[in-house]
Amino acid sequence: MTEYQPSGLSEKLLGIWLRFSLRVLLKPVLSPRWSIGLQRRWLAGIASTTLVPRGMDISPVTVGGVPGEWLQRRGVPPVKPGTLLYLHGGAYCIGSAATHRSLTARLGSAMGLPVFAANYRLAPEHPCPAALDDALAAYRALRALGPVLIAGDSAGGGLALATALALRDAGDPAPAALLLLSPWVDLTTPDSEPAPAPGEAMLSAAWAHSCAGFYLGGRPASSPPASPLHADLRGLPPTLIQAGTDELLYPQAQALHAAMQAAGVASELDITLGRWHVFQLHGGLLPSADQAIARLARFALGPLAAATPPRHSEHEVVIMGAGMSGICMALQLQRAGLHNFVILEKQPGLGGTWWDNTYPGAHVDVPAPVYAFSFAPNPRWTRRFAAAPEIQSYLQTLAERHGLLAHLRLDTRLSEARFDEASGQWRFKTERGDSLRARFFVCSTGPLNQPRWPDIPGLDSFQGARLHSARWDARVPLQGQRVAVIGTGSTASQLVPPIAAQAGRLHVFQRTANWVVPRLDRPYHLLDRLLARCPPYAMGARWCWAQVLELGRRGFDEGTLARKGLIKTSTLHRQHQVRDAALRARLTPNYPLGCKRLIYSNDFYPALGQRNVELVTDGIARITPQGIVTTDGQERAVDVLVCATGFDTVHLLAGVQVTGQQGQTLARAWAEGPQAYQGITVAGFPNLFLMLGPNTATGHTSTLLYIEPAVRHAIRCMKAVQAGPHQWIAVKPEAQAAYNAQLQTRLQGSVWSQCNSWYRMEGGRIVALFPGFTREYVRALRTPGLQDYQLV
Ligand code: NAP
């Protein structure tokens, strides 16, 4: 069970107002004292005042003989198969597709799926099982179009569950997932009148009881269609149950979750504190309702992808990777009017690095204002150096707000991409068997996505828990354990302090001591967040930080004041934080500052000084089933082995077979190391655009400052092809060769050539880093001409 605590002033004020309105306008009418006809008209009248999101086409349709509404995003063709069947609440007697339109439209928009909201037959005219028969008929007709998710609220939630049970019993294909909002799943009358739920703003037990009587029409309340809670729940699809704590049906949500778990169903219970029955109906107004709808959409994506059989689809653009650069590309494609794109993501969630890196203490090491897109500032950062979950949530929110979930295929790993010269199109295959075709191919996987395990003998023989920082498993207990961390780079500096706080014994294996400077972190308070909502302030803060970071680039040039300042700051930091002279000596770097990535940390050195922490600087000879043996022959017994040993930045895109013109593969073209023109295009691979490609990393600033201009440049190339109309665009081989020759000349003799790091290959060629200032890169990409390109 996950609990959510709504927060914020607007949430509080709107919550008070909405609860009051429901109590005054709705609850008195939902009563056995009034006729069903009057209740239906009253509810329809109130619902007509609710806001339906713009951009949705809503049309009356009949599906499987059942009338209802079809809701679909206007002008955006669905990029993935699937439908949402929505069963409205109203205790089986009142309500309709129209009364729940605001919610169904928002759900469809968030999931990027068309919705069929069924007007199933209502009691008392049509008692049980008429509603169930209608839901089954609609489901079976929709199933012909692909996988179907079933969602419902209140009585509709109970009906959704009953439908899934009936489908299972009849041997029909199961729904991809069930989304149950405050479901009414038990119509059996409790022995005693339930205590009124504190804060319940809509339902009363008396009204529910009278509706149950109409719906049952003399049938036993315990029968599965009426009270599916008491049925055999085994074999049901993944289910998300949402409820508020302030509602009559909260106990039913808990009981259903417990019963589903006992039956082995992948069930999740999502509780919003202090919220009333089906508060999601207030989406668009109440932030906690929008968040709950977003969670429903997020939950549904994985099961929907799993239930979708392999298929063929055609697009204008295929984006591989839903991290920072993939999301940026998708948002800018939308702005440019290119809507037919699909994002393929191998993980079950979006965020790229920020999805992968969930190790304790993970955060960004540049100030948050420059870690949000210039066109989408984030006023919600809680501190200057944002933690990984905050960044993932920023990206998630952006994707949801801009309808990107509709374009996203999770759990989908691209295995092959082949350029077809005859058509000027890319053809793709995924590991799950899909085939796709698109004119343009954007690789936005970045250099830091393939974890690198250390090449230490015996690694595989270790019998304790073995973790890589980029594939963290939070279920592995650390409390009181003997833990070893291999590596002392940026990642290790972040995860060592939280692990030191829990572990019984922590051994940190350092091969090279690094340059560490203070992290000027601070929490953001209410005033910061208010100011961040003011566009001139937000833009100004971002610009100022970008300039400050840009100054840091001077620190990599020998003899500059900035360099002297950085060296002095780091030395003083070490002296101040490491009192033990012997330990300090072992933590003193022996390579020029800047050659490896600078570490920004205030808690790494203090953690190394803790009593339960040992810094090991003897080399590692081998790993045994029980621990680590150093070159002096000493073995340290270990329960958990953490490898913070970075990423393979040399074999970019190794998991995908990319074939360009004349059958040439990217792996062959990059046999001497990856290279591209401006880090974006590769000769011989038309219509291919790399985001954060070779030689675009920096040691001093935010990658976003490189991503945005690269995205703009790629879209300009795409537009040039479309405007032609041409078939493809490719960088001229001589332009790429000249660009890289100049780049490597600049890099030779630079600070980055003076030690080993993930910036360089073993032979010494620097493949990851851009040697100049950010403004230089941005200016080069802004140059309007495409004279270095061939358009065919
Ligand atoms: P890294 O900088 O490559 O560091 C890897 C560490 O593992 C180094 O200390 C390395 O030692 C050590 N190591 C590797 N193989 C080893 C072996 N066989 N035996 C012993 N030690 C070994 O990797 P990272 O710390 O994961 O950082 C990679 C990059 O990710 C960073 O530079 C940064 O750009 C990015 N990052 C960013 C953030 C952020 O906030 N934005 C956070 C974390 C990481 P040597 O130095 O001797 O090779």
PDB file of N, CA, C and O and ligand atoms in Angstrom, residues 353-354 357 359 362-366 371 386 391 448 452-456 468-469 486-494 509-514 591 596-599 620 643-647 698 756-759, ligand 1:
ATOM      1  N   THR A 353      18.664   7.891 -17.097  1.00  0.00           N
ATOM      2  CA  THR A 353      19.577   7.861 -15.951  1.00  0.00           C
ATOM      3  C   THR A 353      18.813   7.974 -14.642  1.00  0.00           C
ATOM      4  O   THR A 353      19.145   7.320 -13.656  1.00  0.00           O
ATOM      5  N   TRP A 354      17.777   8.809 -14.661  1.00  0.00           N
ATOM      6  CA  TRP A 354      17.053   9.106 -13.411  1.00  0.00           C
ATOM      7  C   TRP A 354      16.035   8.028 -13.091  1.00  0.00           C
ATOM      8  O   TRP A 354      15.405   8.050 -12.054  1.00  0.00           O
ATOM      9  N   ASN A 357      19.186   5.114 -11.917  1.00  0.00           N
ATOM     10  CA  ASN A 357      20.018   5.354 -10.738  1.00  0.00           C
ATOM     11  C   ASN A 357      19.176   5.648  -9.500  1.00  0.00           C
ATOM     12  O   ASN A 357      18.857   6.795  -9.209  1.00  0.00           O
ATOM     13  N   TYR A 359      20.158   4.409  -6.476  1.00  0.00           N
ATOM     14  CA  TYR A 359      20.986   4.114  -5.304  1.00  0.00           C
ATOM     15  C   TYR A 359      20.768   5.186  -4.233  1.00  0.00           C
ATOM     16  O   TYR A 359      20.376   6.318  -4.559  1.00  0.00           O
ATOM     17  N   ALA A 362      21.322   9.345  -4.500  1.00  0.00           N
ATOM     18  CA  ALA A 362      21.508   9.785  -5.898  1.00  0.00           C
ATOM     19  C   ALA A 362      20.939  11.186  -6.097  1.00  0.00           C
ATOM     20  O   ALA A 362      19.785  11.455  -5.757  1.00  0.00           O
ATOM     21  N   HIS A 363      21.749  12.058  -6.626  1.00  0.00           N
ATOM     22  CA  HIS A 363      21.280  13.409  -6.940  1.00  0.00           C
ATOM     23  C   HIS A 363      22.108  13.988  -8.072  1.00  0.00           C
ATOM     24  O   HIS A 363      23.144  13.433  -8.436  1.00  0.00           O
ATOM     25  N   VAL A 364      21.642  15.111  -8.596  1.00  0.00           N
ATOM     26  CA  VAL A 364      22.360  15.745  -9.693  1.00  0.00           C
ATOM     27  C   VAL A 364      23.468  16.618  -9.100  1.00  0.00           C
ATOM     28  O   VAL A 364      23.308  17.146  -7.995  1.00  0.00           O
ATOM     29  N   ASP A 365      24.580  16.743  -9.844  1.00  0.00           N
ATOM     30  CA  ASP A 365      25.647  17.563  -9.277  1.00  0.00           C
ATOM     31  C   ASP A 365      25.789  18.909  -9.984  1.00  0.00           C
ATOM     32  O   ASP A 365      26.846  19.517  -9.966  1.00  0.00           O
ATOM     33  N   VAL A 366      24.701  19.369 -10.622  1.00  0.00           N
ATOM     34  CA  VAL A 366      24.657  20.774 -11.064  1.00  0.00           C
ATOM     35  C   VAL A 366      23.382  21.385 -10.467  1.00  0.00           C
ATOM     36  O   VAL A 366      22.429  20.663 -10.187  1.00  0.00           O
ATOM     37  N   TYR A 371      18.990  22.389 -14.424  1.00  0.00           N
ATOM     38  CA  TYR A 371      18.676  21.003 -14.720  1.00  0.00           C
ATOM     39  C   TYR A 371      17.184  20.849 -15.026  1.00  0.00           C
ATOM     40  O   TYR A 371      16.577  19.817 -14.792  1.00  0.00           O
ATOM     41  N   ALA A 386      19.096  18.727  -6.791  1.00  0.00           N
ATOM     42  CA  ALA A 386      17.895  17.894  -6.676  1.00  0.00           C
ATOM     43  C   ALA A 386      18.237  16.410  -6.609  1.00  0.00           C
ATOM     44  O   ALA A 386      19.188  15.948  -7.244  1.00  0.00           O
ATOM     45  N   ILE A 391      13.940  14.478  -9.951  1.00  0.00           N
ATOM     46  CA  ILE A 391      14.203  14.724 -11.374  1.00  0.00           C
ATOM     47  C   ILE A 391      13.350  13.779 -12.215  1.00  0.00           C
ATOM     48  O   ILE A 391      12.758  14.172 -13.223  1.00  0.00           O
ATOM     49  N   LEU A 448      25.872   7.241 -20.586  1.00  0.00           N
ATOM     50  CA  LEU A 448      25.948   6.650 -19.239  1.00  0.00           C
ATOM     51  C   LEU A 448      24.785   5.695 -19.000  1.00  0.00           C
ATOM     52  O   LEU A 448      24.033   5.839 -18.033  1.00  0.00           O
ATOM     53  N   ARG A 452      29.132  -0.578 -16.053  1.00  0.00           N
ATOM     54  CA  ARG A 452      30.390  -1.302 -16.261  1.00  0.00           C
ATOM     55  C   ARG A 452      30.763  -2.004 -14.956  1.00  0.00           C
ATOM     56  O   ARG A 452      30.925  -1.353 -13.917  1.00  0.00           O
ATOM     57  N   TRP A 453      30.856  -3.327 -15.035  1.00  0.00           N
ATOM     58  CA  TRP A 453      31.288  -4.092 -13.866  1.00  0.00           C
ATOM     59  C   TRP A 453      32.807  -4.114 -13.854  1.00  0.00           C
ATOM     60  O   TRP A 453      33.424  -4.116 -14.917  1.00  0.00           O
ATOM     61  N   PRO A 454      33.427  -4.140 -12.707  1.00  0.00           N
ATOM     62  CA  PRO A 454      34.897  -4.123 -12.687  1.00  0.00           C
ATOM     63  C   PRO A 454      35.455  -5.451 -13.196  1.00  0.00           C
ATOM     64  O   PRO A 454      34.866  -6.505 -12.955  1.00  0.00           O
ATOM     65  N   ASP A 455      36.578  -5.356 -13.883  1.00  0.00           N
ATOM     66  CA  ASP A 455      37.192  -6.581 -14.431  1.00  0.00           C
ATOM     67  C   ASP A 455      38.112  -7.191 -13.369  1.00  0.00           C
ATOM     68  O   ASP A 455      39.332  -7.258 -13.554  1.00  0.00           O
ATOM     69  N   ILE A 456      37.535  -7.624 -12.274  1.00  0.00           N
ATOM     70  CA  ILE A 456      38.314  -8.177 -11.166  1.00  0.00           C
ATOM     71  C   ILE A 456      38.080  -9.688 -11.137  1.00  0.00           C
ATOM     72  O   ILE A 456      36.931 -10.132 -11.172  1.00  0.00           O
ATOM     73  N   HIS A 468      25.146  -3.203  -8.719  1.00  0.00           N
ATOM     74  CA  HIS A 468      25.805  -2.101  -9.427  1.00  0.00           C
ATOM     75  C   HIS A 468      24.995  -0.847  -9.096  1.00  0.00           C
ATOM     76  O   HIS A 468      23.756  -0.905  -9.029  1.00  0.00           O
ATOM     77  N   SER A 469      25.695   0.273  -8.919  1.00  0.00           N
ATOM     78  CA  SER A 469      24.989   1.501  -8.519  1.00  0.00           C
ATOM     79  C   SER A 469      23.864   1.850  -9.498  1.00  0.00           C
ATOM     80  O   SER A 469      22.831   2.380  -9.089  1.00  0.00           O
ATOM     81  N   ILE A 486      33.180  -0.569  -4.268  1.00  0.00           N
ATOM     82  CA  ILE A 486      34.347  -0.446  -5.151  1.00  0.00           C
ATOM     83  C   ILE A 486      34.149   0.812  -5.990  1.00  0.00           C
ATOM     84  O   ILE A 486      33.121   0.963  -6.667  1.00  0.00           O
ATOM     85  N   GLY A 487      35.123   1.719  -5.937  1.00  0.00           N
ATOM     86  CA  GLY A 487      35.026   2.960  -6.700  1.00  0.00           C
ATOM     87  C   GLY A 487      34.857   4.146  -5.784  1.00  0.00           C
ATOM     88  O   GLY A 487      34.248   4.043  -4.706  1.00  0.00           O
ATOM     89  N   THR A 488      35.428   5.268  -6.224  1.00  0.00           N
ATOM     90  CA  THR A 488      35.290   6.504  -5.439  1.00  0.00           C
ATOM     91  C   THR A 488      35.024   7.686  -6.378  1.00  0.00           C
ATOM     92  O   THR A 488      35.538   8.776  -6.174  1.00  0.00           O
ATOM     93  N   GLY A 489      34.236   7.432  -7.443  1.00  0.00           N
ATOM     94  CA  GLY A 489      33.871   8.500  -8.375  1.00  0.00           C
ATOM     95  C   GLY A 489      32.662   9.269  -7.866  1.00  0.00           C
ATOM     96  O   GLY A 489      32.278   9.176  -6.695  1.00  0.00           O
ATOM     97  N   SER A 490      32.024  10.019  -8.792  1.00  0.00           N
ATOM     98  CA  SER A 490      30.856  10.848  -8.419  1.00  0.00           C
ATOM     99  C   SER A 490      29.786  10.004  -7.748  1.00  0.00           C
ATOM    100  O   SER A 490      29.191  10.402  -6.739  1.00  0.00           O
ATOM    101  N   THR A 491      29.519   8.826  -8.333  1.00  0.00           N
ATOM    102  CA  THR A 491      28.451   7.984  -7.800  1.00  0.00           C
ATOM    103  C   THR A 491      28.791   7.505  -6.399  1.00  0.00           C
ATOM    104  O   THR A 491      27.968   7.623  -5.470  1.00  0.00           O
ATOM    105  N   ALA A 492      30.012   6.976  -6.228  1.00  0.00           N
ATOM    106  CA  ALA A 492      30.400   6.456  -4.915  1.00  0.00           C
ATOM    107  C   ALA A 492      30.340   7.572  -3.867  1.00  0.00           C
ATOM    108  O   ALA A 492      29.897   7.347  -2.734  1.00  0.00           O
ATOM    109  N   SER A 493      30.755   8.783  -4.262  1.00  0.00           N
ATOM    110  CA  SER A 493      30.770   9.881  -3.281  1.00  0.00           C
ATOM    111  C   SER A 493      29.350  10.169  -2.782  1.00  0.00           C
ATOM    112  O   SER A 493      29.163  10.663  -1.678  1.00  0.00           O
ATOM    113  N   GLN A 494      28.353   9.839  -3.614  1.00  0.00           N
ATOM    114  CA  GLN A 494      26.962  10.082  -3.197  1.00  0.00           C
ATOM    115  C   GLN A 494      26.408   8.922  -2.371  1.00  0.00           C
ATOM    116  O   GLN A 494      25.624   9.129  -1.450  1.00  0.00           O
ATOM    117  N   PHE A 509      36.772   0.813  -1.405  1.00  0.00           N
ATOM    118  CA  PHE A 509      37.997   0.482  -2.157  1.00  0.00           C
ATOM    119  C   PHE A 509      38.276   1.583  -3.165  1.00  0.00           C
ATOM    120  O   PHE A 509      37.535   1.765  -4.128  1.00  0.00           O
ATOM    121  N   GLN A 510      39.367   2.305  -2.905  1.00  0.00           N
ATOM    122  CA  GLN A 510      39.736   3.434  -3.773  1.00  0.00           C
ATOM    123  C   GLN A 510      40.955   3.071  -4.611  1.00  0.00           C
ATOM    124  O   GLN A 510      41.969   2.641  -4.084  1.00  0.00           O
ATOM    125  N   ARG A 511      40.828   3.230  -5.922  1.00  0.00           N
ATOM    126  CA  ARG A 511      41.985   3.002  -6.791  1.00  0.00           C
ATOM    127  C   ARG A 511      42.706   4.329  -7.034  1.00  0.00           C
ATOM    128  O   ARG A 511      43.913   4.400  -7.065  1.00  0.00           O
ATOM    129  N   THR A 512      41.890   5.382  -7.219  1.00  0.00           N
ATOM    130  CA  THR A 512      42.465   6.706  -7.470  1.00  0.00           C
ATOM    131  C   THR A 512      41.742   7.728  -6.586  1.00  0.00           C
ATOM    132  O   THR A 512      40.506   7.769  -6.580  1.00  0.00           O
ATOM    133  N   ALA A 513      42.512   8.535  -5.870  1.00  0.00           N
ATOM    134  CA  ALA A 513      41.887   9.592  -5.066  1.00  0.00           C
ATOM    135  C   ALA A 513      41.442  10.716  -5.990  1.00  0.00           C
ATOM    136  O   ALA A 513      42.113  11.002  -6.984  1.00  0.00           O
ATOM    137  N   ASN A 514      40.306  11.320  -5.677  1.00  0.00           N
ATOM    138  CA  ASN A 514      39.739  12.332  -6.587  1.00  0.00           C
ATOM    139  C   ASN A 514      39.728  13.730  -5.987  1.00  0.00           C
ATOM    140  O   ASN A 514      39.853  13.906  -4.779  1.00  0.00           O
ATOM    141  N   TYR A 591      46.645  13.293  -9.819  1.00  0.00           N
ATOM    142  CA  TYR A 591      46.501  13.637 -11.241  1.00  0.00           C
ATOM    143  C   TYR A 591      45.992  15.078 -11.317  1.00  0.00           C
ATOM    144  O   TYR A 591      45.455  15.606 -10.316  1.00  0.00           O
ATOM    145  N   LYS A 596      39.633  13.943 -14.431  1.00  0.00           N
ATOM    146  CA  LYS A 596      38.410  13.159 -14.214  1.00  0.00           C
ATOM    147  C   LYS A 596      37.345  14.144 -13.746  1.00  0.00           C
ATOM    148  O   LYS A 596      37.666  15.267 -13.352  1.00  0.00           O
ATOM    149  N   ARG A 597      36.137  13.686 -13.716  1.00  0.00           N
ATOM    150  CA  ARG A 597      35.030  14.544 -13.285  1.00  0.00           C
ATOM    151  C   ARG A 597      35.247  15.019 -11.839  1.00  0.00           C
ATOM    152  O   ARG A 597      35.547  14.204 -10.961  1.00  0.00           O
ATOM    153  N   LEU A 598      35.076  16.328 -11.618  1.00  0.00           N
ATOM    154  CA  LEU A 598      35.175  16.881 -10.262  1.00  0.00           C
ATOM    155  C   LEU A 598      34.036  16.328  -9.418  1.00  0.00           C
ATOM    156  O   LEU A 598      32.931  16.116  -9.920  1.00  0.00           O
ATOM    157  N   ILE A 599      34.312  16.133  -8.135  1.00  0.00           N
ATOM    158  CA  ILE A 599      33.256  15.648  -7.241  1.00  0.00           C
ATOM    159  C   ILE A 599      32.810  16.795  -6.343  1.00  0.00           C
ATOM    160  O   ILE A 599      33.643  17.504  -5.776  1.00  0.00           O
ATOM    161  N   ILE A 620      42.911  -4.314  -5.419  1.00  0.00           N
ATOM    162  CA  ILE A 620      42.117  -5.538  -5.237  1.00  0.00           C
ATOM    163  C   ILE A 620      42.750  -6.650  -6.073  1.00  0.00           C
ATOM    164  O   ILE A 620      42.927  -6.485  -7.288  1.00  0.00           O
ATOM    165  N   CYS A 643      29.248  -2.176  -6.582  1.00  0.00           N
ATOM    166  CA  CYS A 643      30.190  -1.720  -7.601  1.00  0.00           C
ATOM    167  C   CYS A 643      29.730  -0.360  -8.117  1.00  0.00           C
ATOM    168  O   CYS A 643      28.739  -0.266  -8.846  1.00  0.00           O
ATOM    169  N   ALA A 644      30.438   0.686  -7.686  1.00  0.00           N
ATOM    170  CA  ALA A 644      30.148   2.039  -8.191  1.00  0.00           C
ATOM    171  C   ALA A 644      31.221   2.329  -9.219  1.00  0.00           C
ATOM    172  O   ALA A 644      31.985   3.293  -9.096  1.00  0.00           O
ATOM    173  N   THR A 645      31.290   1.463 -10.227  1.00  0.00           N
ATOM    174  CA  THR A 645      32.422   1.470 -11.148  1.00  0.00           C
ATOM    175  C   THR A 645      32.074   2.073 -12.510  1.00  0.00           C
ATOM    176  O   THR A 645      32.791   1.847 -13.491  1.00  0.00           O
ATOM    177  N   GLY A 646      30.999   2.837 -12.563  1.00  0.00           N
ATOM    178  CA  GLY A 646      30.729   3.643 -13.746  1.00  0.00           C
ATOM    179  C   GLY A 646      30.122   2.893 -14.918  1.00  0.00           C
ATOM    180  O   GLY A 646      29.467   1.852 -14.753  1.00  0.00           O
ATOM    181  N   PHE A 647      30.366   3.438 -16.112  1.00  0.00           N
ATOM    182  CA  PHE A 647      29.644   3.008 -17.311  1.00  0.00           C
ATOM    183  C   PHE A 647      30.611   2.732 -18.455  1.00  0.00           C
ATOM    184  O   PHE A 647      31.712   3.288 -18.497  1.00  0.00           O
ATOM    185  N   THR A 698      30.531  17.222 -20.791  1.00  0.00           N
ATOM    186  CA  THR A 698      31.341  18.319 -20.264  1.00  0.00           C
ATOM    187  C   THR A 698      31.675  18.008 -18.823  1.00  0.00           C
ATOM    188  O   THR A 698      30.957  17.250 -18.167  1.00  0.00           O
ATOM    189  N   ASN A 756      43.530   8.398 -16.811  1.00  0.00           N
ATOM    190  CA  ASN A 756      42.456   7.525 -17.310  1.00  0.00           C
ATOM    191  C   ASN A 756      41.123   7.983 -16.739  1.00  0.00           C
ATOM    192  O   ASN A 756      41.045   8.336 -15.567  1.00  0.00           O
ATOM    193  N   SER A 757      40.108   7.954 -17.561  1.00  0.00           N
ATOM    194  CA  SER A 757      38.765   8.302 -17.072  1.00  0.00           C
ATOM    195  C   SER A 757      37.752   7.778 -18.076  1.00  0.00           C
ATOM    196  O   SER A 757      38.141   7.262 -19.138  1.00  0.00           O
ATOM    197  N   TRP A 758      36.464   7.926 -17.765  1.00  0.00           N
ATOM    198  CA  TRP A 758      35.451   7.455 -18.716  1.00  0.00           C
ATOM    199  C   TRP A 758      35.349   8.363 -19.932  1.00  0.00           C
ATOM    200  O   TRP A 758      34.658   8.050 -20.890  1.00  0.00           O
ATOM    201  N   TYR A 759      36.117   9.468 -19.927  1.00  0.00           N
ATOM    202  CA  TYR A 759      36.139  10.347 -21.095  1.00  0.00           C
ATOM    203  C   TYR A 759      36.973   9.744 -22.230  1.00  0.00           C
ATOM    204  O   TYR A 759      36.819  10.126 -23.374  1.00  0.00           O
TER     205      TYR A 759
HETATM  206  P1  NAP B   1      33.285   6.808 -12.756  1.00  0.00           P
HETATM  207  O1  NAP B   1      33.482   8.252 -12.652  1.00  0.00           O
HETATM  208  O2  NAP B   1      33.732   6.136 -13.997  1.00  0.00           O
HETATM  209  O3  NAP B   1      33.990   6.154 -11.501  1.00  0.00           O
HETATM  210  C1  NAP B   1      34.185   4.778 -11.403  1.00  0.00           C
HETATM  211  C2  NAP B   1      34.963   4.482 -10.146  1.00  0.00           C
HETATM  212  O4  NAP B   1      35.173   3.090 -10.071  1.00  0.00           O
HETATM  213  C3  NAP B   1      36.340   5.132 -10.149  1.00  0.00           C
HETATM  214  O5  NAP B   1      36.676   5.486  -8.847  1.00  0.00           O
HETATM  215  C4  NAP B   1      37.220   3.997 -10.661  1.00  0.00           C
HETATM  216  O6  NAP B   1      38.556   4.128 -10.275  1.00  0.00           O
HETATM  217  C5  NAP B   1      36.571   2.826  -9.983  1.00  0.00           C
HETATM  218  N1  NAP B   1      36.851   1.576 -10.652  1.00  0.00           N
HETATM  219  C6  NAP B   1      36.445   1.191 -11.880  1.00  0.00           C
HETATM  220  N2  NAP B   1      36.901  -0.037 -12.151  1.00  0.00           N
HETATM  221  C7  NAP B   1      37.606  -0.437 -11.074  1.00  0.00           C
HETATM  222  C8  NAP B   1      38.330  -1.612 -10.748  1.00  0.00           C
HETATM  223  N3  NAP B   1      38.415  -2.620 -11.603  1.00  0.00           N
HETATM  224  N4  NAP B   1      38.919  -1.675  -9.553  1.00  0.00           N
HETATM  225  C9  NAP B   1      38.840  -0.663  -8.687  1.00  0.00           C
HETATM  226  N5  NAP B   1      38.178   0.480  -8.919  1.00  0.00           N
HETATM  227  C10 NAP B   1      37.571   0.581 -10.117  1.00  0.00           C
HETATM  228  O7  NAP B   1      31.764   6.377 -12.564  1.00  0.00           O
HETATM  229  P2  NAP B   1      30.607   7.100 -11.710  1.00  0.00           P
HETATM  230  O8  NAP B   1      31.097   7.485 -10.377  1.00  0.00           O
HETATM  231  O9  NAP B   1      29.428   6.239 -11.781  1.00  0.00           O
HETATM  232  O10 NAP B   1      30.367   8.427 -12.503  1.00  0.00           O
HETATM  233  C11 NAP B   1      30.250   8.431 -13.911  1.00  0.00           C
HETATM  234  C12 NAP B   1      29.700   9.726 -14.356  1.00  0.00           C
HETATM  235  O11 NAP B   1      28.316   9.695 -14.095  1.00  0.00           O
HETATM  236  C13 NAP B   1      30.192  10.942 -13.605  1.00  0.00           C
HETATM  237  O12 NAP B   1      31.402  11.391 -14.042  1.00  0.00           O
HETATM  238  C14 NAP B   1      29.107  11.893 -13.850  1.00  0.00           C
HETATM  239  O13 NAP B   1      29.255  12.537 -15.084  1.00  0.00           O
HETATM  240  C15 NAP B   1      27.893  10.982 -13.893  1.00  0.00           C
HETATM  241  N6  NAP B   1      27.192  11.075 -12.629  1.00  0.00           N
HETATM  242  C16 NAP B   1      26.468  12.163 -12.515  1.00  0.00           C
HETATM  243  C17 NAP B   1      25.809  12.361 -11.383  1.00  0.00           C
HETATM  244  C18 NAP B   1      25.035  13.602 -11.327  1.00  0.00           C
HETATM  245  O14 NAP B   1      24.699  14.029 -10.301  1.00  0.00           O
HETATM  246  N7  NAP B   1      24.756  14.251 -12.455  1.00  0.00           N
HETATM  247  C19 NAP B   1      25.857  11.487 -10.324  1.00  0.00           C
HETATM  248  C20 NAP B   1      26.621  10.348 -10.455  1.00  0.00           C
HETATM  249  C21 NAP B   1      27.292  10.165 -11.647  1.00  0.00           C
HETATM  250  P3  NAP B   1      39.588   4.931 -11.214  1.00  0.00           P
HETATM  251  O15 NAP B   1      39.288   6.376 -11.026  1.00  0.00           O
HETATM  252  O16 NAP B   1      40.908   4.538 -10.709  1.00  0.00           O
HETATM  253  O17 NAP B   1      39.353   4.462 -12.613  1.00  0.00           O
END
